[in-house]
Amino acid sequence: MRNRALIVGILLAIGVFFSADLHEARYQEKGYDFDILIKNAKVFDGSSNPAVKAEVAIKDDTILKVGRSIKGRARKVIDARSLYLAPGFIDMHTHVDQGMYFPENRACLNYLKQGVTTVIVGQCGRSAWPIFEKAEDLIERWKKDGIGPNAALLVGHGQVREAVMGMENREPTPEELDAMRVLVKEAMEQGAHGLSTGLEYLPGRYGETEEVIELVKVIAPYEGIYHTHMRNEGERLLEAVEEAVKISRESGARVHISHFKAVEKNNWGLVKEACALIEKARADGLKITADQYPYKFSSGYPYRSLIPRSAWLGENEAGRLEAEDLDEIFDHLRDGHLLNLYAKTTPYIPISERHQQFLDELPRKRLVELVRGQLISTGDFQGPANTRERVLFVERMENPEEAAKIRSGVEQYIESMAGAENIIIGICVDKKLEGMSLKQIADLKGQSVADTAIQLELMGARSVPLRMSEEDVEFIMKKDYVATGSDGTAPFYGIGLTHIRSYSTFLHKIKKYGQERKSVPVPHIIRSQTSLSADIMNWKDRGWIKEGYKADVVVFDLDKIKIKTSISNPHQYSEGVKYLLINGKIVLGNGRYTGMLPGKVLKLKGR
Ligand SMILES: [Zn+2]
């Protein structure tokens, strides 16, 4: 039996050898020099230079030639007249790895349609699923089943910490720190590109600077990179940047700041000082970079209630569920809960023993509380749809003293979110109000902001607060060390309210800032999503249209970019990308998905 297997193996090997040889011979016999020749395109090479007319020839997964006029025959010729060509876009910051656990999301079509050919995942310290199933298992499965874009993995500090210490709020013992080092090293050995933190989340928040430095020191010898969702993006932004700089200085590793911004009105403008800190560190020789998504609203769950929980629930009940508690519960539960769902819907994903234990040991009553907390914190179970809460609320509004209290609470809440002029109504039964600001609607109705907010809330409206300023967004975007990172996900098409960045980041940035506002030159934007990203990740074979580089190529109609997603209707693919090639394979042809999954997991070679 064994012998027979051996013989079959040898025969197969010979077969593969001959057929590869035969394929090459036939190829040349037919006189083909290339697989694909793209003609007549205006080419952005990845630098911040303007586009020039050129031809690009591709064979297998490589750009073989770039020139004004290429001689030779190609199996397929793409006439890109009136179109632009650029290196495929590299997304420095995505959370698509969570959605990609589901086979139907593995193509990441929402990203392909934006021209994205490579994503970096395992971000914000928490999405390092690799720890629970090992990076190599994830890599193996993606290799076997195929993925749309190329993907590079980071190992998440939060996940490593949780694996070793659970959700404990304390410093690690020397043994625990060692155990964390081992997990980080293991991920690096298996091909991860570096470490990510979510220092604003749990349990990442419990990790002091010194702990992070120790773990970043593990990735430094591999020339790995440290991506950080910093401890604070609001009033303590500068302290957070200083911490990132310190981590780079003491670990010797490259540091990359994720979704760089200043949130909340009072902190707008702080980005100038934050950039000055980064630039000083760069002048000192440290390698510090950042990425940004080109929107004024943040968060994966941007759709908010218009009045605070305390207004809905009254002080007694709200006091029981403090906002921070809810966030903690939500963060804490998220991984275990989601993993449980994954396990149910995707049978081949093993639920980790640790998570199973967590779920098993949780007293029933506590679980109900947690789930209720989660539902309330996501807004699904709160407010107008909850009959009991609605009745209690309306009753309280009939008492003048209570009503005055509620109104002033709502006013403060609106101001602290972003101010009425910066709160946009995303979803409303009265469709003509969608897209208007709360201030505009209050003016239209001739009512106070608070009364308008309460009325809209009772109608079940959902709002989106603009937490960043346009001036800040553009200030950051102009920096030559700031790449593009969507911070988006691979959502189920049409389900839930997702941030529009998942559908539009790359083309929106070109269209709005390069073409409409003209505040940032288009080639600068192209560079920020191609060669700059590759440079930050230390890749020498992607991010440019150059001979010998991998054939990740986007061909797009610069003048006909269409962003169809909106905060009222987020699940809409962007239009404008005509051809998209990943590793030399056509994944979008004439704007249509070809069904190919040619993405590779890009591994960092360990030393
Ligand atoms: Zn983040």
XYZ file of C-alpha atoms and ligand atoms in Angstrom:
608
model
C 0.000 0.000 0.000
C 2.744 2.327 1.025
C 4.782 1.431 -2.059
C 1.861 2.095 -4.299
C 1.386 5.538 -2.762
C 5.052 6.224 -3.321
C 4.853 5.182 -6.978
C 1.752 7.312 -7.540
C 3.585 10.212 -5.894
C 6.578 9.821 -8.174
C 4.379 9.544 -11.261
C 2.492 12.671 -10.235
C 5.725 14.575 -9.694
C 6.989 13.546 -13.128
C 3.637 14.514 -14.616
C 3.729 17.953 -13.030
C 7.292 18.425 -14.229
C 6.460 17.500 -17.806
C 3.202 19.378 -17.970
C 4.856 22.591 -16.727
C 7.519 22.094 -19.360
C 4.928 21.327 -22.019
C 2.919 24.407 -21.067
C 5.998 26.591 -21.546
C 6.736 24.972 -24.917
C 3.151 25.505 -26.183
C 3.240 29.056 -24.902
C 6.293 29.878 -26.947
C 5.021 27.861 -29.917
C 2.000 30.127 -30.088
C 4.370 33.037 -29.996
C 3.184 34.603 -26.741
C 5.670 36.705 -24.878
C 3.289 37.821 -22.115
C 0.057 36.785 -20.487
C -1.415 40.273 -20.379
C -0.483 43.504 -22.110
C -2.196 46.675 -20.935
C -2.024 49.415 -23.570
C -2.846 53.109 -23.744
C -3.175 53.661 -19.992
C -2.006 56.739 -18.167
C 0.245 55.228 -15.538
C 0.799 56.354 -11.956
C 3.911 54.400 -11.031
C 3.394 54.706 -7.253
C 5.535 57.811 -6.765
C 3.898 61.196 -6.345
C 4.633 62.019 -9.981
C 1.795 62.689 -12.425
C 0.632 59.842 -14.652
C 2.383 59.217 -17.972
C 1.281 57.156 -20.960
C 2.854 53.700 -20.855
C 2.286 50.042 -21.566
C 2.561 47.310 -18.981
C 3.310 43.669 -19.809
C 2.635 40.884 -17.332
C 3.722 37.277 -17.271
C 2.592 34.907 -14.539
C 2.470 36.976 -11.345
C 5.080 39.534 -12.363
C 5.292 42.837 -14.210
C 7.740 41.890 -16.965
C 7.994 45.164 -18.833
C 6.946 48.791 -18.531
C 7.538 51.097 -21.479
C 6.130 53.567 -23.965
C 5.687 50.855 -26.567
C 6.267 47.203 -25.795
C 7.054 44.766 -28.587
C 5.783 41.222 -28.266
C 2.563 39.240 -28.275
C 0.264 38.780 -25.327
C -2.454 36.201 -24.754
C -4.739 38.998 -23.619
C -4.540 42.654 -24.517
C -6.412 45.208 -22.422
C -7.020 48.502 -24.138
C -7.025 51.034 -21.308
C -7.656 54.081 -23.469
C -8.929 56.988 -21.328
C -8.214 54.959 -18.177
C -5.559 55.285 -15.493
C -3.365 52.520 -14.158
C -1.705 52.335 -10.740
C -0.197 49.760 -8.410
C -3.003 47.894 -6.629
C -4.027 49.749 -3.479
C -2.633 48.553 -0.166
C -4.902 48.964 2.851
C -2.740 49.559 5.912
C -5.498 48.932 8.426
C -8.475 46.604 8.073
C -10.533 44.312 10.220
C -11.587 42.098 7.308
C -10.021 39.019 8.908
C -13.067 38.605 11.138
C -15.502 38.596 8.205
C -13.154 36.417 6.173
C -13.877 33.508 8.489
C -17.024 33.124 6.409
C -16.363 31.648 2.967
C -18.756 34.056 1.233
C -16.714 37.018 2.496
C -13.294 35.693 1.635
C -13.115 37.629 -1.643
C -13.596 40.945 0.210
C -15.508 42.190 -2.809
C -16.161 45.543 -1.119
C -12.392 46.097 -1.210
C -11.751 44.676 -4.683
C -14.288 47.173 -6.034
C -12.188 49.976 -4.513
C -9.018 48.724 -6.221
C -7.503 47.154 -3.108
C -5.097 44.266 -3.755
C -3.510 43.870 -0.304
C -4.843 44.202 3.239
C -3.073 44.201 6.596
C -5.068 42.417 9.267
C -4.881 41.491 12.954
C -5.273 45.128 13.944
C -6.037 47.061 17.127
C -4.680 44.295 19.350
C -7.827 42.301 19.318
C -8.326 40.621 16.018
C -5.373 38.318 16.225
C -7.409 35.206 15.802
C -4.097 33.537 14.924
C -3.370 33.109 18.617
C -6.365 30.912 19.086
C -5.765 28.744 16.113
C -2.135 29.623 15.407
C -1.041 31.882 12.575
C 0.115 28.916 10.522
C -3.328 27.264 10.616
C -5.020 30.436 9.432
C -2.409 30.878 6.710
C -2.846 27.254 5.648
C -6.629 27.558 5.408
C -6.513 30.782 3.432
C -3.977 29.187 1.116
C -6.195 26.153 0.626
C -9.511 27.984 0.197
C -8.190 31.128 -1.462
C -8.669 34.786 -0.572
C -9.406 37.852 -2.694
C -6.680 40.339 -1.807
C -3.227 39.508 -0.498
C -3.110 39.646 3.291
C -0.386 40.316 5.848
C -0.940 39.357 9.484
C -0.186 41.144 12.717
C -0.355 39.462 16.091
C -2.621 41.271 18.568
C -1.300 42.298 21.958
C -4.794 42.194 23.493
C -5.324 38.651 22.340
C -1.889 37.541 23.552
C -2.502 39.170 26.918
C -5.928 37.595 27.234
C -4.561 34.189 26.309
C -1.999 34.430 29.111
C -3.670 36.538 31.817
C -7.362 36.556 30.979
C -8.995 39.937 31.574
C -6.937 40.770 34.669
C -6.221 44.415 35.318
C -2.671 44.240 36.606
C 0.928 43.992 35.516
C 2.052 40.599 34.274
C 4.388 38.548 36.449
C 7.813 37.860 34.882
C 6.539 34.371 33.966
C 3.420 35.764 32.312
C 5.463 38.281 30.373
C 7.651 35.423 29.204
C 4.592 33.466 28.113
C 3.443 36.484 26.102
C 6.886 36.795 24.522
C 6.685 33.157 23.462
C 3.304 33.687 21.745
C 4.496 36.794 19.927
C 7.680 35.051 18.823
C 5.706 32.035 17.655
C 3.467 34.229 15.487
C 6.537 35.965 14.031
C 8.163 32.609 13.264
C 4.988 31.577 11.474
C 5.014 34.632 9.250
C 3.328 37.544 11.078
C 4.624 40.995 10.140
C 4.553 42.434 13.613
C 2.479 43.296 16.651
C -0.639 45.425 16.982
C -2.105 47.023 20.091
C -5.509 48.385 21.002
C -4.484 50.410 24.034
C -7.930 51.995 24.290
C -9.665 48.613 24.456
C -9.770 45.830 26.969
C -7.612 44.066 27.862
C -5.024 46.104 25.869
C -5.689 49.093 28.119
C -4.379 47.156 31.118
C -0.970 46.806 29.487
C 1.463 49.493 30.651
C 4.020 51.046 28.285
C 6.814 48.857 29.659
C 4.890 45.678 28.867
C 4.349 46.828 25.285
C 8.032 47.750 24.930
C 9.032 44.261 26.065
C 6.782 42.641 23.461
C 7.823 45.004 20.678
C 11.414 44.055 21.474
C 10.481 40.505 20.421
C 9.484 41.627 16.918
C 12.405 44.016 16.432
C 15.025 41.369 15.438
C 12.640 40.161 12.701
C 12.423 43.748 11.455
C 8.748 43.502 12.340
C 6.526 46.536 12.645
C 4.436 47.728 15.588
C 0.963 49.041 14.627
C -0.820 50.876 17.407
C -4.361 51.956 18.099
C -3.135 54.437 20.665
C -4.282 54.835 24.246
C -6.166 58.016 23.483
C -7.278 59.893 20.366
C -8.941 62.787 22.185
C -7.755 65.138 24.884
C -4.730 62.979 25.683
C -3.652 62.498 22.070
C -0.220 64.059 22.583
C 0.577 61.799 25.523
C -0.444 58.836 23.385
C 1.865 59.892 20.539
C 4.683 60.362 23.045
C 4.100 56.817 24.244
C 4.331 55.496 20.671
C 7.580 57.402 20.146
C 8.984 56.061 23.400
C 8.112 52.493 22.377
C 9.963 52.962 19.102
C 12.967 54.533 20.799
C 13.311 51.813 23.427
C 12.506 48.792 21.290
C 14.287 49.841 18.127
C 11.270 48.797 16.041
C 9.360 50.723 13.413
C 6.145 52.163 14.821
C 2.997 52.811 12.846
C 0.074 54.800 14.269
C -3.320 53.465 13.207
C -6.300 55.642 12.148
C -4.535 58.855 13.163
C -6.964 61.610 14.197
C -8.237 63.856 16.983
C -11.778 63.075 18.116
C -14.325 65.399 19.746
C -14.714 69.065 18.993
C -12.654 70.323 21.945
C -9.602 68.465 20.661
C -9.737 69.504 17.044
C -6.459 71.050 15.991
C -4.378 68.893 18.336
C -3.224 66.951 15.272
C -0.829 69.795 14.461
C 1.098 69.291 17.699
C 0.812 65.522 17.323
C 2.385 65.725 13.862
C 5.145 67.968 15.244
C 5.973 65.251 17.800
C 6.091 62.594 15.084
C 8.234 64.792 12.849
C 10.695 65.503 15.631
C 11.057 61.758 16.273
C 11.512 61.127 12.559
C 14.188 63.805 12.428
C 15.909 61.947 15.273
C 16.044 58.888 13.009
C 13.076 56.920 14.367
C 10.833 55.253 11.825
C 7.364 56.476 12.730
C 4.507 56.543 10.273
C 0.706 56.591 10.385
C -2.416 55.789 8.448
C -5.749 57.516 8.151
C -9.246 56.968 6.812
C -10.622 59.964 4.917
C -13.835 60.589 6.847
C -15.059 62.884 9.584
C -16.908 60.188 11.456
C -15.336 57.305 13.278
C -16.076 53.953 14.830
C -17.198 50.647 13.447
C -20.606 51.330 14.988
C -21.120 54.964 14.074
C -24.894 54.977 14.191
C -25.915 56.475 17.494
C -28.976 57.298 19.504
C -29.817 60.975 19.715
C -30.392 60.989 23.439
C -28.277 59.469 26.182
C -29.074 56.213 27.942
C -29.718 58.057 31.184
C -32.535 59.979 29.470
C -34.172 56.793 28.303
C -33.773 54.719 31.379
C -33.977 57.299 34.135
C -31.260 57.606 36.719
C -31.988 54.409 38.604
C -31.644 51.993 35.756
C -28.951 53.933 33.955
C -26.888 53.994 37.127
C -26.956 50.235 37.137
C -25.488 50.063 33.674
C -22.808 52.688 33.568
C -21.615 53.452 30.077
C -18.103 52.299 30.787
C -19.289 49.044 32.296
C -21.275 48.372 29.179
C -18.285 49.013 26.974
C -16.181 46.721 29.085
C -18.803 44.021 29.040
C -19.184 44.412 25.331
C -15.454 44.232 24.657
C -15.094 41.332 26.989
C -17.937 39.402 25.521
C -17.297 40.196 21.911
C -14.612 37.660 21.175
C -16.188 34.773 23.043
C -19.646 35.541 21.753
C -18.553 35.995 18.168
C -16.409 32.923 18.267
C -19.398 30.982 19.486
C -21.423 32.279 16.546
C -18.612 31.431 14.156
C -18.449 27.943 15.567
C -22.173 27.488 15.007
C -22.252 28.772 11.459
C -18.874 27.604 10.264
C -18.409 24.082 11.531
C -14.753 23.702 10.718
C -13.665 26.504 13.003
C -12.863 24.992 16.366
C -13.981 27.091 19.303
C -11.019 27.468 21.591
C -11.067 25.580 24.860
C -10.504 28.772 26.762
C -13.505 30.493 25.252
C -15.658 27.436 25.696
C -14.655 27.330 29.342
C -15.437 31.017 29.713
C -18.915 30.483 28.306
C -19.534 27.308 30.301
C -18.475 28.764 33.601
C -20.460 31.943 33.262
C -23.515 31.770 35.543
C -26.702 31.858 33.503
C -27.944 35.059 35.121
C -24.692 36.842 34.382
C -24.833 35.739 30.764
C -28.329 37.196 30.393
C -27.086 40.427 31.923
C -24.118 40.481 29.590
C -26.218 39.905 26.520
C -28.692 42.553 27.613
C -25.748 44.872 28.210
C -24.480 44.110 24.742
C -27.832 44.704 23.126
C -28.283 47.970 24.952
C -24.782 49.120 24.140
C -25.343 48.474 20.443
C -28.671 50.217 20.655
C -30.739 47.326 19.325
C -32.854 46.881 22.392
C -33.011 50.364 23.702
C -35.359 53.227 23.210
C -38.416 53.547 21.026
C -38.571 49.872 20.058
C -38.769 48.828 23.699
C -42.392 49.301 24.731
C -41.702 49.451 28.443
C -38.943 52.011 28.086
C -41.047 54.056 25.721
C -44.008 54.247 28.078
C -41.781 55.157 31.031
C -40.038 57.801 28.986
C -43.207 59.468 27.727
C -44.555 59.448 31.280
C -41.433 61.171 32.537
C -41.684 63.780 29.785
C -45.177 64.696 31.085
C -43.700 65.767 34.389
C -42.328 69.312 33.760
C -39.511 68.959 36.260
C -38.365 65.624 34.815
C -38.785 66.907 31.258
C -36.539 69.901 31.977
C -33.925 67.545 33.369
C -34.141 65.299 30.327
C -33.892 68.259 27.947
C -30.777 69.631 29.587
C -29.258 66.120 29.647
C -29.952 65.785 25.922
C -28.442 69.211 25.210
C -25.246 68.304 27.017
C -25.109 64.955 25.272
C -25.497 66.534 21.820
C -22.760 69.062 22.605
C -20.395 66.389 23.906
C -20.977 64.177 20.843
C -20.044 66.848 18.281
C -22.599 69.663 18.439
C -25.968 69.770 16.621
C -24.425 71.111 13.414
C -22.069 68.104 13.285
C -24.611 65.375 13.943
C -25.986 63.967 10.724
C -29.227 61.997 10.606
C -28.371 58.715 8.942
C -31.541 56.680 9.234
C -35.036 58.102 9.661
C -38.576 57.068 8.726
C -38.935 60.575 7.282
C -36.524 59.990 4.383
C -36.194 63.660 3.491
C -34.479 64.311 6.812
C -31.753 61.750 6.088
C -28.429 63.428 5.429
C -29.432 66.658 7.214
C -27.775 67.840 10.399
C -29.699 67.949 13.657
C -29.282 71.733 13.645
C -30.776 72.014 10.149
C -33.774 69.939 11.177
C -34.294 71.961 14.376
C -34.212 75.176 12.318
C -36.568 73.685 9.754
C -39.062 72.760 12.450
C -38.529 75.938 14.446
C -37.832 73.904 17.599
C -35.059 73.603 20.115
C -32.278 71.124 19.376
C -33.218 69.044 22.432
C -36.891 68.734 21.462
C -35.947 67.870 17.903
C -33.534 65.215 19.120
C -36.203 63.705 21.390
C -38.767 63.696 18.601
C -36.355 62.059 16.163
C -35.391 59.527 18.791
C -39.025 58.551 19.274
C -39.213 58.059 15.508
C -36.330 55.603 15.807
C -33.852 57.818 13.947
C -30.143 56.980 14.048
C -27.509 59.659 13.829
C -23.867 59.811 12.885
C -21.756 62.331 14.792
C -18.905 63.916 12.841
C -16.219 63.589 15.473
C -13.298 64.855 13.389
C -12.841 68.175 11.612
C -12.307 68.523 7.877
C -9.323 70.755 8.529
C -7.664 68.030 10.640
C -8.465 65.313 8.115
C -6.786 67.321 5.348
C -3.863 68.389 7.535
C -3.035 64.750 8.255
C -3.661 63.637 4.686
C -1.050 66.031 3.298
C 1.757 64.506 5.366
C 4.148 62.374 3.337
C 4.353 59.720 6.069
C 0.608 59.114 6.297
C -0.740 56.173 4.301
C -4.336 55.146 3.676
C -5.996 52.620 5.977
C -9.740 52.079 5.830
C -10.311 50.551 9.294
C -13.194 48.773 7.565
C -14.555 45.249 7.646
C -15.776 42.522 5.328
C -19.471 42.846 6.188
C -22.274 40.628 4.979
C -23.621 42.510 2.026
C -26.788 44.341 2.973
C -26.824 43.299 6.616
C -26.475 45.778 9.478
C -25.252 49.348 9.442
C -21.596 49.367 8.600
C -19.289 52.364 8.271
C -19.150 53.499 4.649
C -15.353 53.314 4.767
C -15.669 49.562 4.155
C -17.063 50.332 0.704
C -15.432 53.552 -0.404
C -12.207 54.643 1.351
C -9.766 54.492 -1.566
C -11.890 55.892 -4.372
C -13.587 58.411 -2.069
C -10.190 59.813 -1.061
C -9.214 60.303 -4.714
C -12.568 61.769 -5.709
C -13.302 64.052 -2.772
C -9.849 65.329 -1.847
C -8.040 64.937 -5.182
C -10.771 65.992 -7.577
C -13.563 67.875 -5.835
C -11.877 69.826 -3.059
C -8.524 69.612 -4.842
C -6.854 69.945 -1.455
C -4.407 67.083 -2.025
C -2.895 66.232 -5.440
C -4.126 62.924 -6.905
C -0.572 61.506 -7.295
C 0.082 62.207 -3.587
C -3.060 60.225 -2.766
C -2.019 57.381 -5.095
C 1.368 57.222 -3.374
C -0.315 57.128 0.056
C -2.112 53.945 -0.919
C 0.630 52.198 -2.908
C 4.403 52.716 -2.605
C 4.274 54.485 0.775
C 2.326 51.600 2.290
C 4.709 49.028 0.779
C 7.648 51.044 2.049
C 6.214 51.211 5.582
C 5.694 47.439 5.517
C 9.211 46.985 4.100
C 8.033 45.217 0.948
C 10.414 45.307 -1.969
C 8.203 43.676 -4.603
C 4.828 45.446 -4.339
C 3.486 48.975 -4.413
C 5.110 50.104 -7.685
C 4.553 49.696 -11.394
C 8.096 48.576 -12.106
C 9.685 45.683 -13.927
C 10.128 42.695 -11.645
C 7.394 43.785 -9.231
C 4.352 41.615 -8.493
C 1.491 42.209 -10.881
C -0.967 43.844 -8.464
C -2.518 46.428 -10.757
C -5.611 48.624 -10.728
C -7.010 50.160 -13.917
C -9.636 52.794 -13.218
C -11.686 55.543 -14.773
C -10.549 58.565 -12.824
C -13.297 60.776 -14.212
C -16.109 58.348 -13.566
C -15.531 57.312 -9.978
C -18.907 56.792 -8.356
C -19.301 56.487 -4.602
C -22.706 54.962 -4.058
C -22.502 54.163 -0.357
C -24.073 56.684 2.026
C -24.754 56.774 5.739
C -28.414 56.064 4.993
C -27.587 53.244 2.595
C -24.101 51.940 3.371
C -24.046 48.609 1.528
C -23.237 49.868 -1.967
C -20.154 48.968 -3.966
C -18.067 51.794 -5.364
C -17.695 52.142 -9.130
C -14.771 53.212 -11.251
C -12.364 50.283 -11.147
C -12.443 48.588 -14.558
C -9.683 46.010 -14.145
C -8.039 44.671 -11.053
C -5.140 42.243 -11.188
C -3.837 40.409 -8.153
C -0.655 38.403 -8.613
C -1.241 38.625 -12.365
C -4.787 37.212 -12.198
C -7.748 39.265 -13.364
C -10.205 39.593 -10.468
C -12.247 42.433 -11.926
C -12.786 42.477 -15.693
C -14.754 45.404 -17.053
C -15.779 46.152 -13.486
C -17.183 42.662 -12.873
C -15.860 40.161 -10.373
C -14.414 37.103 -12.118
C -14.710 34.776 -9.127
C -10.954 34.417 -8.716
C -9.331 34.222 -5.274
C -5.649 34.767 -6.108
C -4.578 36.575 -2.912
C -1.544 35.292 -1.067
C -0.685 35.514 2.600
C 2.430 37.671 2.621
C 4.798 36.265 5.173
C 7.576 38.144 6.849
C 10.697 36.099 6.621
C 12.059 35.638 10.120
C 15.726 35.933 10.824
Zn -8.444 50.671 16.090
